[in-house]
Every structure is written in structure tokens, then in C-alpha cells.
Amino acid sequence: PVFVSEPRALDDVASSMQRLGVLTGRDGTPAATAFRDKIEALRARYADRRPVRVFYQVWAAPLMTLSGRHVISEAIALCGGRNVFADLAPIAPQVSVEAVVAADPEAVITAEPDARASDALAMWHQFPSMAATRRGQFYTLDADRLNRHGPRLADEIGALCVAIERTRATSIK
């Protein structure tokens, strides 16, 4: 028997926790409930905020992002962000540098192990016309927590929301 967990939405992450609990003979409901509660608290906290244009960079070469069909795009939205490539069809589309510059994101976000900044976002500094570059709104989140759809995902979505909120506060000035 093989158990496949491929969450397409944040609630699917909680449902997977419950199903894994059943498969392992443990009660996954407390973990699923705690996850849902954290997500709903974030959703309530950031509801009705001014939308922030966000480019989420998965990979630099080739340049890849996530569409609106990905769980991380849902997380961006619950924080009051708007994925600038949400309308693209593939779940992980390749995009051009020109398309990103034209989308004029206010924040550029990526994820690396332990949230260690790398050179992954350095290329964007050469585009001063982009709002994110003008305001220095580049963020590196913890890939281990954001890309593994388990209980720690909710905490890293909290860090994502903080980054988007900082961007929102900076753009008001």
C-alpha cells in the first residue's frame, strides 16, 4: 500500500495530517485542528488589508514561480498578497525576467534551507524600476518549513505574512 499526499489547498494539509494519523494508529485530529486554527487566525488578522503584489521565486535558472493553483499561492493570498503570476496555467511555470519586471512586484520572496539568504534574489537589484528593488523588499523564508506541507507550514506562513505586512507598511511611506 502507498499513501499519496499532494495537498492542493491549505485545508488539504490538515486533512492529510488526520489521514496519516489513521494510517499510523494515532490521532491526527489535534495536529490538524491546531494547524487549521493557526491558518484561520492568520486569515482573520490579514483580511481586508491592501493587496501587495508578490513574486514568489522557486528557482533562478531557469526562472520559475508558482501559479495560483499552488498551496503557497493560497498562503500569499491569506496574508493579503497577490501572486503576480496566479493566472498562469502550469502549477510551476517558467517565466521571463521581463515578465517579472513588467508585473512590478512590491515584494520578491523565495525559500532556502533555514531561511539563509543566498544569491538567488541578487539579480533583481539590477532592475531599479521594480517596486521591490526600489524599496529593498526581498525575503528568504525557510524552505524546510514552507515546502514540506506539515504542521510547521502554518508557522512559516506566519513569517510570510510578516514579510508581506512589512512590504505593505513600506509602500505606504
Coordinates of N, CA, C and O in Angstrom, one line a residue:
P1 N 0.8 -1.2 0.0 CA 0.0 0.0 0.0 C 0.9 1.3 0.0 O 1.9 1.3 0.7
V2 N 0.4 2.2 -0.7 CA 1.1 3.5 -0.8 C 0.1 4.6 -0.5 O -1.0 4.6 -1.0
F3 N 0.6 5.5 0.4 CA -0.2 6.7 0.7 C 0.4 7.9 0.0 O 1.5 8.2 0.1
V4 N -0.5 8.6 -0.8 CA 0.0 9.7 -1.5 C -0.7 10.9 -0.9 O -1.9 11.0 -0.7
S5 N 0.1 11.9 -0.6 CA -0.4 13.2 -0.1 C 0.1 14.3 -1.0 O 1.3 14.6 -1.0
E6 N -0.8 14.9 -1.7 CA -0.5 16.0 -2.6 C -1.5 17.1 -2.3 O -2.4 17.3 -3.1
P7 N -1.3 17.9 -1.3 CA -2.3 18.9 -0.9 C -2.3 20.0 -2.0 O -1.3 20.5 -2.5
R8 N -3.5 20.4 -2.4 CA -3.8 21.4 -3.4 C -4.3 22.7 -2.7 O -4.4 23.7 -3.3
A9 N -4.6 22.6 -1.4 CA -5.1 23.7 -0.7 C -4.7 23.6 0.8 O -4.3 22.5 1.2
L10 N -4.7 24.6 1.5 CA -4.2 24.6 2.9 C -5.0 23.6 3.8 O -4.4 22.9 4.6
D11 N -6.3 23.5 3.5 CA -7.1 22.6 4.3 C -6.7 21.1 4.0 O -6.9 20.2 4.8
D12 N -6.2 20.9 2.8 CA -5.8 19.5 2.4 C -4.6 19.1 3.3 O -4.4 17.9 3.5
V13 N -3.8 20.1 3.7 CA -2.6 19.8 4.6 C -3.2 19.2 5.9 O -2.7 18.1 6.4
A14 N -4.2 19.8 6.5 CA -4.8 19.4 7.7 C -5.4 18.0 7.5 O -5.3 17.1 8.4
S15 N -6.1 17.8 6.4 CA -6.8 16.5 6.1 C -5.7 15.4 6.0 O -6.0 14.3 6.5
S16 N -4.6 15.7 5.4 CA -3.5 14.7 5.3 C -3.0 14.3 6.7 O -2.7 13.2 6.9
M17 N -2.9 15.3 7.6 CA -2.5 15.0 9.0 C -3.4 14.0 9.6 O -3.0 13.1 10.3
Q18 N -4.7 14.2 9.4 CA -5.7 13.3 10.0 C -5.6 11.9 9.4 O -5.6 10.9 10.1
R19 N -5.5 11.9 8.1 CA -5.4 10.6 7.4 C -4.1 9.8 7.8 O -4.1 8.6 8.0
L20 N -3.0 10.6 7.9 CA -1.7 9.9 8.4 C -1.9 9.4 9.8 O -1.3 8.4 10.1
G21 N -2.6 10.1 10.6 CA -2.9 9.6 12.0 C -3.6 8.3 11.9 O -3.2 7.4 12.7
V22 N -4.6 8.2 11.1 CA -5.3 6.9 11.0 C -4.4 5.8 10.5 O -4.4 4.7 11.1
L23 N -3.6 6.1 9.5 CA -2.7 5.1 9.0 C -1.6 4.6 10.0 O -1.1 3.5 9.9
T24 N -1.2 5.5 10.9 CA -0.2 5.2 11.8 C -0.7 4.8 13.2 O 0.0 4.5 14.1
G25 N -2.1 4.7 13.3 CA -2.7 4.3 14.5 C -2.6 5.3 15.6 O -2.7 5.1 16.8
R26 N -2.5 6.6 15.2 CA -2.5 7.7 16.1 C -3.6 8.6 15.8 O -4.2 8.6 14.7
D27 N -3.9 9.6 16.7 CA -5.0 10.5 16.4 C -4.3 11.8 15.8 O -3.6 12.5 16.5
G28 N -4.6 12.0 14.6 CA -4.1 13.2 13.9 C -5.0 14.4 14.0 O -4.6 15.5 13.6
T29 N -6.1 14.3 14.7 CA -7.0 15.4 14.8 C -6.5 16.6 15.6 O -6.6 17.7 15.1
P30 N -5.8 16.4 16.7 CA -5.2 17.5 17.4 C -4.2 18.4 16.5 O -4.3 19.6 16.5
A31 N -3.4 17.7 15.8 CA -2.4 18.4 14.9 C -3.2 19.1 13.8 O -2.9 20.3 13.5
A32 N -4.2 18.5 13.2 CA -4.9 19.1 12.2 C -5.7 20.3 12.7 O -5.8 21.3 12.0
T33 N -6.3 20.2 13.8 CA -7.1 21.3 14.4 C -6.2 22.4 14.7 O -6.5 23.6 14.5
A34 N -5.0 22.2 15.3 CA -4.0 23.2 15.6 C -3.6 23.9 14.3 O -3.5 25.2 14.3
F35 N -3.4 23.2 13.3 CA -3.0 23.8 12.0 C -4.1 24.7 11.5 O -3.8 25.8 11.1
R36 N -5.3 24.1 11.5 CA -6.4 24.9 11.0 C -6.6 26.2 11.8 O -6.9 27.3 11.2
D37 N -6.5 26.1 13.1 CA -6.7 27.3 14.0 C -5.6 28.3 13.7 O -5.9 29.5 13.6
K38 N -4.4 27.9 13.5 CA -3.3 28.9 13.1 C -3.6 29.6 11.8 O -3.4 30.8 11.7
I39 N -4.0 28.8 10.8 CA -4.3 29.3 9.5 C -5.5 30.3 9.6 O -5.4 31.4 9.0
E40 N -6.5 30.0 10.3 CA -7.7 30.8 10.4 C -7.3 32.1 11.2 O -7.8 33.2 10.8
A41 N -6.5 32.0 12.2 CA -6.0 33.2 12.9 C -5.3 34.2 12.0 O -5.5 35.4 12.0
L42 N -4.4 33.6 11.1 CA -3.7 34.4 10.2 C -4.6 35.0 9.2 O -4.5 36.2 8.8
R43 N -5.6 34.2 8.7 CA -6.5 34.7 7.7 C -7.3 35.9 8.3 O -7.5 36.9 7.6
A44 N -7.8 35.8 9.5 CA -8.5 36.8 10.2 C -7.7 38.1 10.4 O -8.1 39.2 10.2
R45 N -6.4 37.9 10.8 CA -5.5 39.0 11.1 C -5.2 39.8 9.8 O -5.1 41.0 9.9
Y46 N -5.1 39.2 8.7 CA -4.7 39.9 7.5 C -5.8 40.1 6.5 O -5.5 40.6 5.4
A47 N -7.0 39.8 6.9 CA -8.2 40.0 6.0 C -8.3 41.5 5.8 O -8.0 42.3 6.6
D48 N -8.8 41.9 4.6 CA -9.1 43.3 4.3 C -8.0 44.2 4.3 O -8.1 45.4 4.5
R49 N -6.8 43.7 4.2 CA -5.6 44.6 4.0 C -5.4 44.9 2.6 O -5.8 44.2 1.7
R50 N -4.7 46.0 2.3 CA -4.4 46.4 0.9 C -3.6 45.3 0.3 O -2.6 44.8 0.9
P51 N -4.0 44.8 -0.9 CA -3.2 43.8 -1.6 C -1.8 44.2 -1.9 O -1.6 45.4 -2.2
V52 N -0.8 43.3 -1.8 CA 0.6 43.5 -2.1 C 0.9 42.6 -3.2 O 0.7 41.4 -3.2
R53 N 1.5 43.2 -4.3 CA 1.9 42.3 -5.4 C 3.2 41.6 -5.1 O 4.2 42.2 -4.7
V54 N 3.1 40.2 -5.2 CA 4.2 39.4 -4.8 C 4.7 38.5 -5.9 O 3.9 37.9 -6.6
F55 N 6.0 38.4 -6.1 CA 6.6 37.4 -7.0 C 7.3 36.4 -6.1 O 8.1 36.7 -5.3
Y56 N 6.8 35.2 -6.2 CA 7.4 34.1 -5.5 C 8.4 33.3 -6.4 O 7.9 32.7 -7.4
Q57 N 9.7 33.4 -6.1 CA 10.7 32.7 -7.0 C 11.0 31.4 -6.5 O 11.5 31.2 -5.4
V58 N 10.7 30.4 -7.3 CA 11.1 29.0 -6.9 C 12.5 28.7 -7.3 O 13.3 28.1 -6.5
W59 N 12.9 29.2 -8.4 CA 14.3 28.8 -9.0 C 14.7 30.0 -9.8 O 13.9 30.6 -10.5
A60 N 16.0 30.2 -9.9 CA 16.6 31.3 -10.7 C 16.9 31.0 -12.1 O 16.8 31.8 -13.0
A61 N 17.4 29.8 -12.3 CA 17.8 29.4 -13.7 C 17.4 27.9 -14.0 O 18.1 27.0 -13.5
P62 N 16.4 27.7 -14.7 CA 15.5 28.7 -15.3 C 14.6 29.4 -14.3 O 14.3 28.8 -13.2
L63 N 14.2 30.6 -14.6 CA 13.4 31.3 -13.7 C 12.0 30.7 -13.6 O 11.3 30.6 -14.6
M64 N 11.7 30.3 -12.4 CA 10.4 29.6 -12.2 C 9.6 30.2 -11.0 O 10.3 30.7 -10.0
T65 N 8.3 30.1 -11.0 CA 7.5 30.6 -10.0 C 6.4 29.6 -9.7 O 6.4 28.5 -10.2
L66 N 5.3 30.0 -9.0 CA 4.2 29.2 -8.7 C 2.9 29.9 -9.2 O 2.8 31.1 -9.1
S67 N 2.0 29.1 -9.7 CA 0.7 29.7 -10.2 C -0.3 29.8 -9.0 O 0.1 29.3 -7.9
G68 N -1.4 30.2 -9.3 CA -2.5 30.3 -8.3 C -3.0 28.9 -7.8 O -3.7 28.9 -6.9
R69 N -2.6 27.9 -8.5 CA -3.1 26.5 -8.2 C -2.2 25.9 -7.1 O -2.5 24.8 -6.7
H70 N -1.2 26.6 -6.6 CA -0.3 26.0 -5.6 C -0.7 26.5 -4.2 O -1.1 27.6 -4.0
V71 N -0.4 25.6 -3.2 CA -0.7 25.9 -1.8 C 0.0 27.3 -1.4 O -0.6 28.0 -0.6
I72 N 1.2 27.5 -1.8 CA 1.9 28.7 -1.4 C 1.2 30.0 -2.0 O 1.2 31.0 -1.3
S73 N 0.6 29.8 -3.1 CA -0.2 31.0 -3.6 C -1.4 31.3 -2.7 O -1.7 32.4 -2.5
E74 N -2.0 30.2 -2.2 CA -3.1 30.4 -1.3 C -2.6 31.1 0.0 O -3.3 32.0 0.5
A75 N -1.4 30.7 0.4 CA -0.8 31.3 1.6 C -0.5 32.8 1.4 O -0.8 33.6 2.2
I76 N 0.0 33.1 0.2 CA 0.2 34.5 -0.2 C -1.1 35.3 -0.1 O -1.1 36.4 0.5
A77 N -2.1 34.7 -0.6 CA -3.4 35.4 -0.6 C -4.0 35.6 0.8 O -4.5 36.7 1.1
L78 N -3.8 34.6 1.7 CA -4.4 34.8 3.0 C -3.6 35.8 3.8 O -4.2 36.4 4.7
C79 N -2.4 36.1 3.4 CA -1.6 37.2 4.0 C -1.9 38.6 3.4 O -1.3 39.6 3.8
G80 N -2.8 38.6 2.5 CA -3.1 39.9 1.8 C -2.2 40.2 0.6 O -2.1 41.3 0.1
G81 N -1.5 39.1 0.1 CA -0.7 39.3 -1.1 C -1.4 38.9 -2.3 O -2.5 38.2 -2.2
R82 N -0.9 39.3 -3.4 CA -1.5 38.8 -4.7 C -0.3 38.3 -5.6 O 0.6 39.1 -5.9
N83 N -0.3 37.0 -5.8 CA 0.7 36.4 -6.7 C 0.6 37.0 -8.1 O -0.5 36.8 -8.7
V84 N 1.6 37.6 -8.5 CA 1.6 38.3 -9.8 C 1.4 37.3 -11.0 O 1.1 37.7 -12.1
F85 N 1.7 36.0 -10.7 CA 1.6 35.0 -11.8 C 0.5 34.0 -11.5 O 0.5 32.9 -12.0
A86 N -0.5 34.4 -10.7 CA -1.5 33.4 -10.2 C -2.3 32.9 -11.4 O -2.8 31.8 -11.4
D87 N -2.5 33.7 -12.5 CA -3.3 33.3 -13.6 C -2.6 32.3 -14.6 O -3.3 31.8 -15.5
L88 N -1.4 32.0 -14.4 CA -0.7 31.1 -15.4 C -1.2 29.7 -15.2 O -1.6 29.3 -14.0
A89 N -1.3 28.9 -16.2 CA -1.8 27.6 -16.2 C -1.0 26.5 -15.4 O -1.5 25.8 -14.6
P90 N 0.3 26.4 -15.8 CA 1.1 25.3 -15.1 C 1.2 25.7 -13.6 O 1.2 26.8 -13.2
I91 N 1.3 24.7 -12.8 CA 1.4 24.9 -11.3 C 2.8 25.5 -11.0 O 2.9 26.3 -10.0
A92 N 3.8 25.2 -11.8 CA 5.1 25.8 -11.5 C 5.7 26.3 -12.9 O 6.5 25.6 -13.5
P93 N 5.2 27.4 -13.3 CA 5.6 27.9 -14.7 C 7.0 28.5 -14.7 O 7.4 29.1 -13.7
Q94 N 7.6 28.4 -15.9 CA 8.8 29.2 -16.1 C 8.4 30.5 -16.6 O 7.4 30.7 -17.4
V95 N 9.0 31.6 -16.2 CA 8.7 33.0 -16.6 C 10.0 33.7 -17.0 O 11.1 33.2 -16.7
S96 N 9.8 34.8 -17.7 CA 11.0 35.5 -18.1 C 11.3 36.7 -17.1 O 10.4 37.1 -16.4
V97 N 12.5 37.1 -17.1 CA 12.9 38.3 -16.3 C 12.0 39.5 -16.7 O 11.5 40.2 -15.9
E98 N 11.8 39.6 -18.0 CA 11.0 40.8 -18.5 C 9.5 40.7 -18.0 O 9.0 41.7 -17.6
A99 N 9.0 39.5 -17.9 CA 7.6 39.4 -17.3 C 7.6 39.7 -15.9 O 6.6 40.4 -15.4
V100 N 8.6 39.4 -15.1 CA 8.6 39.8 -13.7 C 8.7 41.3 -13.6 O 8.0 41.9 -12.8
V101 N 9.6 41.9 -14.3 CA 9.8 43.3 -14.3 C 8.5 44.0 -14.7 O 8.1 45.0 -14.0
A102 N 7.8 43.5 -15.7 CA 6.6 44.1 -16.2 C 5.5 44.0 -15.1 O 4.6 44.9 -15.0
A103 N 5.5 42.9 -14.3 CA 4.5 42.7 -13.3 C 4.7 43.6 -12.1 O 3.8 43.8 -11.3
D104 N 5.9 44.2 -12.0 CA 6.3 45.1 -11.0 C 5.9 44.7 -9.5 O 5.2 45.4 -8.8
P105 N 6.4 43.6 -9.1 CA 6.1 43.1 -7.7 C 6.6 44.1 -6.7 O 7.7 44.7 -6.8
E106 N 5.8 44.2 -5.6 CA 6.3 45.0 -4.5 C 7.2 44.2 -3.6 O 7.9 44.8 -2.8
A107 N 7.1 42.9 -3.6 CA 7.9 42.0 -2.8 C 8.4 40.9 -3.7 O 7.6 40.3 -4.5
V108 N 9.6 40.4 -3.5 CA 10.1 39.2 -4.1 C 10.5 38.3 -3.0 O 11.3 38.6 -2.1
I109 N 9.9 37.1 -3.1 CA 10.1 36.1 -2.0 C 10.6 34.8 -2.5 O 10.2 34.4 -3.6
T110 N 11.5 34.2 -1.8 CA 12.0 32.8 -2.1 C 12.1 32.0 -0.8 O 11.8 32.6 0.2
A111 N 12.5 30.8 -0.9 CA 12.7 30.0 0.2 C 14.0 29.2 0.1 O 14.3 28.7 -1.0
E112 N 14.8 29.2 1.1 CA 16.1 28.5 1.2 C 16.2 27.7 2.5 O 15.5 28.1 3.5
P113 N 17.0 26.6 2.6 CA 17.1 25.9 3.8 C 17.5 26.9 5.0 O 18.3 27.7 4.8
D114 N 16.8 26.7 6.1 CA 17.0 27.5 7.3 C 16.8 29.0 7.0 O 17.4 29.8 7.8
A115 N 16.2 29.4 6.0 CA 15.9 30.8 5.6 C 17.2 31.6 5.4 O 17.3 32.8 5.6
R116 N 18.3 30.9 5.1 CA 19.6 31.5 4.8 C 19.5 32.3 3.5 O 19.2 31.7 2.4
A117 N 19.8 33.6 3.5 CA 19.8 34.3 2.3 C 20.9 33.8 1.4 O 22.0 33.4 1.9
S118 N 20.7 33.8 0.1 CA 21.6 33.3 -0.9 C 21.7 34.4 -2.0 O 21.1 35.4 -1.8
D119 N 22.4 34.1 -3.0 CA 22.4 35.0 -4.2 C 21.2 34.8 -5.1 O 21.1 35.4 -6.1
A120 N 20.2 34.0 -4.7 CA 19.1 33.7 -5.5 C 18.3 34.9 -6.0 O 17.8 35.0 -7.1
L121 N 18.3 35.9 -5.1 CA 17.5 37.1 -5.5 C 18.3 38.3 -5.9 O 17.8 39.4 -6.2
A122 N 19.6 38.1 -6.0 CA 20.6 39.2 -6.3 C 20.3 39.8 -7.7 O 20.5 41.0 -7.9
M123 N 19.9 39.0 -8.6 CA 19.7 39.5 -10.0 C 18.7 40.7 -10.0 O 18.7 41.5 -10.9
W124 N 17.7 40.7 -9.1 CA 16.7 41.7 -9.1 C 17.2 43.1 -8.8 O 16.5 44.1 -9.1
H125 N 18.3 43.2 -8.2 CA 18.9 44.5 -7.8 C 19.3 45.4 -9.0 O 19.4 46.6 -8.9
Q126 N 19.4 44.7 -10.2 CA 19.7 45.5 -11.4 C 18.5 46.1 -12.1 O 18.6 46.7 -13.2
F127 N 17.3 46.0 -11.5 CA 16.1 46.5 -12.0 C 15.5 47.5 -11.1 O 14.5 47.3 -10.4
P128 N 16.0 48.7 -11.1 CA 15.5 49.7 -10.1 C 14.1 50.2 -10.4 O 13.5 50.9 -9.6
S129 N 13.6 49.9 -11.6 CA 12.2 50.4 -11.9 C 11.2 49.5 -11.1 O 10.1 49.9 -11.0
M130 N 11.6 48.3 -10.7 CA 10.7 47.4 -10.0 C 10.5 47.9 -8.5 O 11.5 48.3 -7.8
A131 N 9.3 48.0 -8.1 CA 8.9 48.5 -6.7 C 9.7 47.7 -5.7 O 10.2 48.3 -4.7
A132 N 9.8 46.4 -5.8 CA 10.6 45.6 -4.8 C 12.0 46.1 -4.7 O 12.6 46.1 -3.6
T133 N 12.6 46.4 -5.8 CA 14.0 46.8 -5.8 C 14.2 48.2 -5.2 O 15.0 48.4 -4.4
R134 N 13.3 49.1 -5.6 CA 13.4 50.5 -5.1 C 13.2 50.5 -3.6 O 13.9 51.3 -2.9
R135 N 12.4 49.6 -3.0 CA 12.2 49.6 -1.6 C 13.0 48.5 -0.8 O 12.8 48.4 0.4
G136 N 13.7 47.7 -1.5 CA 14.5 46.7 -0.9 C 13.7 45.6 -0.2 O 14.0 45.1 0.8
Q137 N 12.6 45.2 -0.9 CA 11.7 44.2 -0.3 C 11.9 42.8 -0.9 O 11.2 42.3 -1.7
F138 N 13.0 42.2 -0.4 CA 13.4 40.9 -0.8 C 13.4 40.0 0.5 O 14.0 40.4 1.5
Y139 N 12.8 38.8 0.4 CA 12.7 38.0 1.6 C 13.0 36.6 1.3 O 12.6 36.0 0.2
T140 N 13.7 35.9 2.2 CA 14.0 34.5 2.1 C 13.4 33.8 3.3 O 13.7 34.1 4.4
L141 N 12.5 32.9 3.0 CA 11.8 32.1 4.0 C 12.5 30.7 4.2 O 13.3 30.4 3.4
D142 N 12.1 30.0 5.2 CA 12.6 28.7 5.5 C 12.0 27.6 4.5 O 10.8 27.2 4.7
A143 N 12.8 27.1 3.6 CA 12.3 26.1 2.6 C 11.8 24.8 3.3 O 10.9 24.2 2.9
D144 N 12.5 24.4 4.4 CA 12.2 23.2 5.0 C 10.8 23.3 5.6 O 10.1 22.3 5.7
R145 N 10.4 24.4 6.1 CA 9.1 24.6 6.7 C 8.0 24.9 5.7 O 6.9 24.5 5.8
L146 N 8.4 25.7 4.7 CA 7.4 26.1 3.7 C 7.1 25.1 2.6 O 5.9 24.9 2.2
N147 N 8.1 24.3 2.2 CA 7.9 23.3 1.2 C 7.5 22.0 1.6 O 7.2 21.1 0.8
R148 N 7.5 21.7 2.9 CA 7.0 20.4 3.5 C 5.7 20.7 4.1 O 5.6 21.4 5.1
H149 N 4.7 20.2 3.5 CA 3.3 20.5 4.0 C 2.9 19.7 5.2 O 2.1 18.8 5.1
G150 N 3.4 20.1 6.3 CA 3.1 19.5 7.6 C 2.8 20.6 8.6 O 2.5 21.8 8.2
P151 N 2.8 20.3 9.9 CA 2.4 21.2 10.9 C 3.2 22.5 11.0 O 2.7 23.6 11.3
R152 N 4.5 22.5 10.6 CA 5.3 23.7 10.7 C 5.0 24.7 9.6 O 5.4 25.8 9.6
L153 N 4.3 24.2 8.6 CA 3.9 25.1 7.5 C 3.1 26.3 8.0 O 3.4 27.5 7.5
A154 N 2.2 26.2 8.9 CA 1.5 27.3 9.4 C 2.4 28.4 10.0 O 2.1 29.6 9.9
D155 N 3.4 27.9 10.7 CA 4.3 28.9 11.3 C 5.1 29.7 10.3 O 5.3 30.9 10.4
E156 N 5.5 29.0 9.2 CA 6.2 29.7 8.1 C 5.3 30.6 7.3 O 5.7 31.6 6.8
I157 N 4.0 30.2 7.2 CA 3.1 31.1 6.6 C 3.0 32.4 7.4 O 2.8 33.5 6.9
G158 N 3.1 32.3 8.7 CA 3.1 33.5 9.6 C 4.3 34.3 9.3 O 4.2 35.6 9.2
A159 N 5.5 33.8 9.0 CA 6.6 34.5 8.6 C 6.4 35.2 7.2 O 6.8 36.3 7.0
L160 N 5.7 34.5 6.3 CA 5.4 35.0 5.0 C 4.5 36.3 5.2 O 4.7 37.3 4.6
C161 N 3.5 36.1 6.1 CA 2.6 37.3 6.4 C 3.3 38.5 6.9 O 3.0 39.6 6.6
V162 N 4.3 38.2 7.8 CA 5.1 39.3 8.3 C 5.9 40.0 7.2 O 5.9 41.3 7.1
A163 N 6.4 39.3 6.3 CA 7.2 39.8 5.1 C 6.2 40.7 4.3 O 6.6 41.8 3.9
I164 N 5.0 40.2 4.0 CA 4.1 40.9 3.2 C 3.6 42.2 3.9 O 3.5 43.2 3.4
E165 N 3.4 42.1 5.2 CA 3.0 43.2 6.0 C 4.1 44.3 6.1 O 3.8 45.5 6.0
R166 N 5.3 43.9 6.2 CA 6.5 44.8 6.1 C 6.5 45.6 4.8 O 6.7 46.8 4.7
T167 N 6.2 44.8 3.7 CA 6.2 45.4 2.4 C 5.0 46.4 2.3 O 5.2 47.5 1.8
R168 N 3.9 46.1 2.8 CA 2.7 46.9 2.8 C 3.0 48.2 3.6 O 2.7 49.3 3.1
A169 N 3.7 48.1 4.8 CA 4.0 49.3 5.6 C 5.0 50.2 4.9 O 4.9 51.4 5.0
T170 N 6.0 49.6 4.2 CA 7.0 50.3 3.5 C 6.4 51.1 2.3 O 6.8 52.2 2.0
S171 N 5.5 50.5 1.6 CA 4.9 51.1 0.4 C 4.0 52.3 0.7 O 3.7 53.1 -0.1
I172 N 3.5 52.3 2.0 CA 2.6 53.4 2.4 C 3.5 54.7 2.6 O 3.0 55.8 2.4
K173 N 4.7 54.6 3.0 CA 5.5 55.7 3.3 C 5.8 56.6 2.1 O 5.9 56.2 1.0

